[in-house]
C-alpha positions as a printed NumPy array, in Angstrom:
array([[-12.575,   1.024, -26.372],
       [-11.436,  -2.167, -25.605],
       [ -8.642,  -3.337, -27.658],
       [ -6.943,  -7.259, -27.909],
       [ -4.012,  -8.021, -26.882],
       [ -1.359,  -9.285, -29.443],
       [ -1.207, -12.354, -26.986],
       [ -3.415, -15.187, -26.518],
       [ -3.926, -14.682, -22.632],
       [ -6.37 , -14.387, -20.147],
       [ -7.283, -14.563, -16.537],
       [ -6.527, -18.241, -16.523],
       [ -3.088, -18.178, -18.487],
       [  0.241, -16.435, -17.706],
       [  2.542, -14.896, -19.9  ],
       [  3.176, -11.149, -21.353],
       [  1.192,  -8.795, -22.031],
       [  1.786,  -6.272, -25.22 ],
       [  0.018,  -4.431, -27.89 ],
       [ -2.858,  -3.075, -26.056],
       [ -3.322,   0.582, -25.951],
       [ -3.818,   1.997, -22.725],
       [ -4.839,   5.491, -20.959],
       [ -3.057,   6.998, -17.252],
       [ -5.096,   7.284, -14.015],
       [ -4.212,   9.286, -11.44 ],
       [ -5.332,   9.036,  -7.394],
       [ -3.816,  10.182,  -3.998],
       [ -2.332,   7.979,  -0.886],
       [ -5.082,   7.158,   1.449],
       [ -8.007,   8.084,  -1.228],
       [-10.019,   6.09 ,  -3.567],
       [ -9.782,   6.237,  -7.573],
       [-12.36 ,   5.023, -10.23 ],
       [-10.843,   2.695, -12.963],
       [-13.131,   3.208, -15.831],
       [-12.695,   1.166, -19.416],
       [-15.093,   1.014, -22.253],
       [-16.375,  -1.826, -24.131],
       [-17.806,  -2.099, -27.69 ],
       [-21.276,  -3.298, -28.229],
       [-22.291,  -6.926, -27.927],
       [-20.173,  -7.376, -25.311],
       [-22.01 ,  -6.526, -22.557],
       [-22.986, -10.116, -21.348],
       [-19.357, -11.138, -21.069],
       [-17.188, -11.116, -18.073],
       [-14.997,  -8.201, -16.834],
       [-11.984,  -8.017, -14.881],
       [ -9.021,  -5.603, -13.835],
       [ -5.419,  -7.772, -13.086],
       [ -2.12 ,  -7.084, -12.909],
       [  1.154,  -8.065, -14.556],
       [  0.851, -11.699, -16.666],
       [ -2.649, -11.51 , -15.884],
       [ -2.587, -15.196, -14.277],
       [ -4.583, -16.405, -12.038],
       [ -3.019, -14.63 ,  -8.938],
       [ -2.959, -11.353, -10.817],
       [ -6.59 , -11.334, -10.874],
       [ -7.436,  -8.336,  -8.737],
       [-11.84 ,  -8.821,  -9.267],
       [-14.348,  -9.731, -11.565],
       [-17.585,  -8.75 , -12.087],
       [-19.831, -11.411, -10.026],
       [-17.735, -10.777,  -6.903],
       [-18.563,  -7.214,  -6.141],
       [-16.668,  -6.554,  -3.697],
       [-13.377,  -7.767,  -3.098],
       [-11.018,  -6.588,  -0.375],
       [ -9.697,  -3.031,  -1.178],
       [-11.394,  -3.427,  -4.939],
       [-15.225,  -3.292,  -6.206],
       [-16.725,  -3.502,  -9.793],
       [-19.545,  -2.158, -11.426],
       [-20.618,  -3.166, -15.068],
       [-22.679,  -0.349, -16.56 ],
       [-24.309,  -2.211, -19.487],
       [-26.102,   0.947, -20.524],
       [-22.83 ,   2.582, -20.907],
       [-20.617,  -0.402, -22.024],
       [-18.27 ,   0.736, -19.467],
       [-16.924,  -1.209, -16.541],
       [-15.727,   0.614, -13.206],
       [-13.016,  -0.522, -10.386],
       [-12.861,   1.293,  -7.772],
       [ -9.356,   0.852,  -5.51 ],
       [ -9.987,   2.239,  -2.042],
       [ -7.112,   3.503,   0.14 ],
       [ -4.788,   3.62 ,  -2.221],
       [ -0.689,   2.992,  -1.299],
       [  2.219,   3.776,  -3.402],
       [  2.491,   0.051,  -3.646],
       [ -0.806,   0.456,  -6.429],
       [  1.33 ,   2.695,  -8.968],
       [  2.149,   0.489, -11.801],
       [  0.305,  -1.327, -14.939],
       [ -3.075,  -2.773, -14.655],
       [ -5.105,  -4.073, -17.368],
       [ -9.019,  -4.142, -18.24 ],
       [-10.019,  -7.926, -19.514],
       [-13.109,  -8.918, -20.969],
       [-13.444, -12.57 , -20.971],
       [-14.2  , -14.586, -24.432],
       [-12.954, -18.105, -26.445],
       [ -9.925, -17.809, -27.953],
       [ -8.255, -13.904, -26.928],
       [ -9.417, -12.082, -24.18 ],
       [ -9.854,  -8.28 , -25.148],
       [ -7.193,  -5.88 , -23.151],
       [ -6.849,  -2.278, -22.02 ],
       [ -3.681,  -1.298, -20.677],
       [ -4.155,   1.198, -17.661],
       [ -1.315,   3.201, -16.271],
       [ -2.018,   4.309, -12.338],
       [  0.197,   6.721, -10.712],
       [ -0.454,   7.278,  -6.925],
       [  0.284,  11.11 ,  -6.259],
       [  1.506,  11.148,  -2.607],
       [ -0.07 ,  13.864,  -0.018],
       [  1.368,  15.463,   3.13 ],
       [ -0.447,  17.252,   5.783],
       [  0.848,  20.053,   8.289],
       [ -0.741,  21.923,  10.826],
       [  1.191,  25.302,  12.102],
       [ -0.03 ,  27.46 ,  14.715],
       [  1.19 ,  30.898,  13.866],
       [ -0.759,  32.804,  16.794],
       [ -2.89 ,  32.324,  19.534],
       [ -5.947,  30.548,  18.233],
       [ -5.145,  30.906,  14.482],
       [ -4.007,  27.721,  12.92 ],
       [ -3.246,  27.307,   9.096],
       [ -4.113,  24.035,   7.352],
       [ -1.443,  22.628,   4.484],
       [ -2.445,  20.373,   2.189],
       [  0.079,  19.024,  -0.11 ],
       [  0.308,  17.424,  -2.827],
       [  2.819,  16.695,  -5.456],
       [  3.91 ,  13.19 ,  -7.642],
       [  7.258,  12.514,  -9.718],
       [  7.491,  14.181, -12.675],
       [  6.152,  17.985, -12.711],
       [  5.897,  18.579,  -9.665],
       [  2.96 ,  20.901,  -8.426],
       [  2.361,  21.832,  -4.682],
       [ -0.927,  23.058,  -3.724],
       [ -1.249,  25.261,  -0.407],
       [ -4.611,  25.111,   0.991],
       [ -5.344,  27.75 ,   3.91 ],
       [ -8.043,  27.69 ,   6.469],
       [ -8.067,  29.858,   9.496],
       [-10.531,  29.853,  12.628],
       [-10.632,  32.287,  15.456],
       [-12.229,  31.487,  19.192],
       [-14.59 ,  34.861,  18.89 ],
       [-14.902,  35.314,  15.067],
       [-14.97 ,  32.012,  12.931],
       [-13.666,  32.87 ,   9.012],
       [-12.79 ,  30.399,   6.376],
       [-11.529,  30.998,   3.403],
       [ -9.326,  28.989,   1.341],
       [ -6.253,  29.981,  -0.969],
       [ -4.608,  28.173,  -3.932],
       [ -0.983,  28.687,  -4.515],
       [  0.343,  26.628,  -6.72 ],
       [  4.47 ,  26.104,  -7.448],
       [  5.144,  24.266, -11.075],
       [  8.612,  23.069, -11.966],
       [ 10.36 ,  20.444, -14.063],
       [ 12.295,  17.921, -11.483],
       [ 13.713,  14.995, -13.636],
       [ 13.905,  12.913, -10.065],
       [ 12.824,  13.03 ,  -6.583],
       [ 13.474,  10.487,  -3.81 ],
       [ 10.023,   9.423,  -2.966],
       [  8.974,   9.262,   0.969],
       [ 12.583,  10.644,   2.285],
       [ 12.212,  13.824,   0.139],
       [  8.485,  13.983,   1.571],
       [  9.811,  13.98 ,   5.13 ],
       [ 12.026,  15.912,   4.844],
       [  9.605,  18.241,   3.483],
       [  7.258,  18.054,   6.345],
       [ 10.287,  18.771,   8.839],
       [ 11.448,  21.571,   7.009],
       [  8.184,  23.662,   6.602],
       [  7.392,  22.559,  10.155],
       [ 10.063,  23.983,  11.537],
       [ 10.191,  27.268,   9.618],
       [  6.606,  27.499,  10.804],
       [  7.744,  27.578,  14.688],
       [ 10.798,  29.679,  13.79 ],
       [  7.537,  32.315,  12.358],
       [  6.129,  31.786,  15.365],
       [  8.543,  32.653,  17.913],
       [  9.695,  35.478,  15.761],
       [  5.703,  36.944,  15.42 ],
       [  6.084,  36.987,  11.401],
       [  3.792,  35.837,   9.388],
       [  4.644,  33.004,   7.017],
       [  6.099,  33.426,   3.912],
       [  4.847,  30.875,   0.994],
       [  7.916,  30.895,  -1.025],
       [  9.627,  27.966,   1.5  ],
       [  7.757,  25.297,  -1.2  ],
       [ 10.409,  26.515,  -3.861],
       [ 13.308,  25.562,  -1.284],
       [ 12.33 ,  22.911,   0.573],
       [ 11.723,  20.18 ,  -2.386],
       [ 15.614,  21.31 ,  -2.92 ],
       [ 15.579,  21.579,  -7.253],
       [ 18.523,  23.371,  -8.602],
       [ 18.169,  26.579,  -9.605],
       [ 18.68 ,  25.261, -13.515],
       [ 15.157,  23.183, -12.444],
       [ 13.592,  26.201, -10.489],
       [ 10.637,  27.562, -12.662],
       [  8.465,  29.455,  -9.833],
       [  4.987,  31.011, -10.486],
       [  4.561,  31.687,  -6.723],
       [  6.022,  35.195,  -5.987],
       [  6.318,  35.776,  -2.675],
       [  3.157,  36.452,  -0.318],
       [  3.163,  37.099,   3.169],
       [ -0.442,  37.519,   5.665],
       [ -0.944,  40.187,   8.211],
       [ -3.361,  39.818,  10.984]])
């Protein structure tokens, strides 16, 4: 529900915000994510808003009454007491604090929102001929999970299937976009070095190439390999 903050702010006032109990959201680079936040009864005539930092005026991201606003929408579901913002194309830039407002005199009622952006990386290798696998992965800054999506397609017979391999471990840090490149370079290449050699890809290379320590390593990917 919606909860007051211990200050006397709102969108028209600056200052810090405290004391308002909050919830995480999660979304991925390029993607959209739903900002949903609850409201008791009787206030469902009031304005609502999502902002950032102080909450002042600049911080102000929309309200409902505008819709639509740049990379940001709003829906008020009365029926529900729950408004929505919806942040389209999200950038690691949106990872941070936001904070669901409802307008009144005197204090403005706060929910603190915590939105982590969970960055995604997509390679293509070409082990033989026609066959291609599909990587899609994904992985943020704490536990970090990699998922391994697989899709293959032949010229004479067309099969899809799709495999989920996922890698857990504790890493206490990891260095954001260089680690991610490097990451793409390194499976890329072991994926022409398969090639050229005619073997088939091994999954384990997502316990070495995100480089944890062996004190950090906690695989529950044993190693696979495909045949043709």
């Amino acid at each position: 529900s919606w909860l007051s903050s211990s200050c006397v702010l709102g969108p028209n006032s600056a200052g810090s915000l405290s004391g308002a109990a909050g919830f995480h959201v999660f979304g991925y680079e390029g993607r959209d994510v739903n900002v949903s936040c609850h409201y008791d009864e009787g206030y469902q005539g009031y304005e609502k808003y999502l902002c950032r930092n102080d909450c002042g005026d600049s911080d102000v991201l929309i309200m409902t009454g505008q819709t639509k606003k740049g990379r940001y929408s709003i829906y008020d579901d009365k029926k529900a007491r729950k408004s929505t913002v919806t942040i389209s194309d999200l950038r690691a830039s949106d990872s941070g604090t936001y904070w669901c407002g409802v307008t009144r005199t005197g204090k403005d009622l706060y929910n603190e929102v915590k939105l982590e952006i969970r960055q995604v990386v997509l390679l293509k290798c070409c082990v033989s001929g026609s066959v291609y696998f599909h990587f899609a992965l994904f992985f943020w800054f704490s536990d970090v999970v990699l998922y391994v999506v697989v899709t293959v397609s032949a010229v004479s017979l067309i099969v899809i299937f799709a495999l989920v391999i996922a890698c857990k471990y504790k890493r206490h840090k990891v260095q954001g976009i260089s680690d991610i490149e490097t990451l793409a370079s390194d499976f890329a290449h072991k994926c022409m070095h398969a090639y050229k050699k005619n073997v088939i890809i091994s999954f384990d290379v997502c316990l070495q190439v995100l480089r944890s320590t062996p004190t950090e390593a906690n695989p529950i990917l044993q190693r696979k390999r495909w045949a043709e």
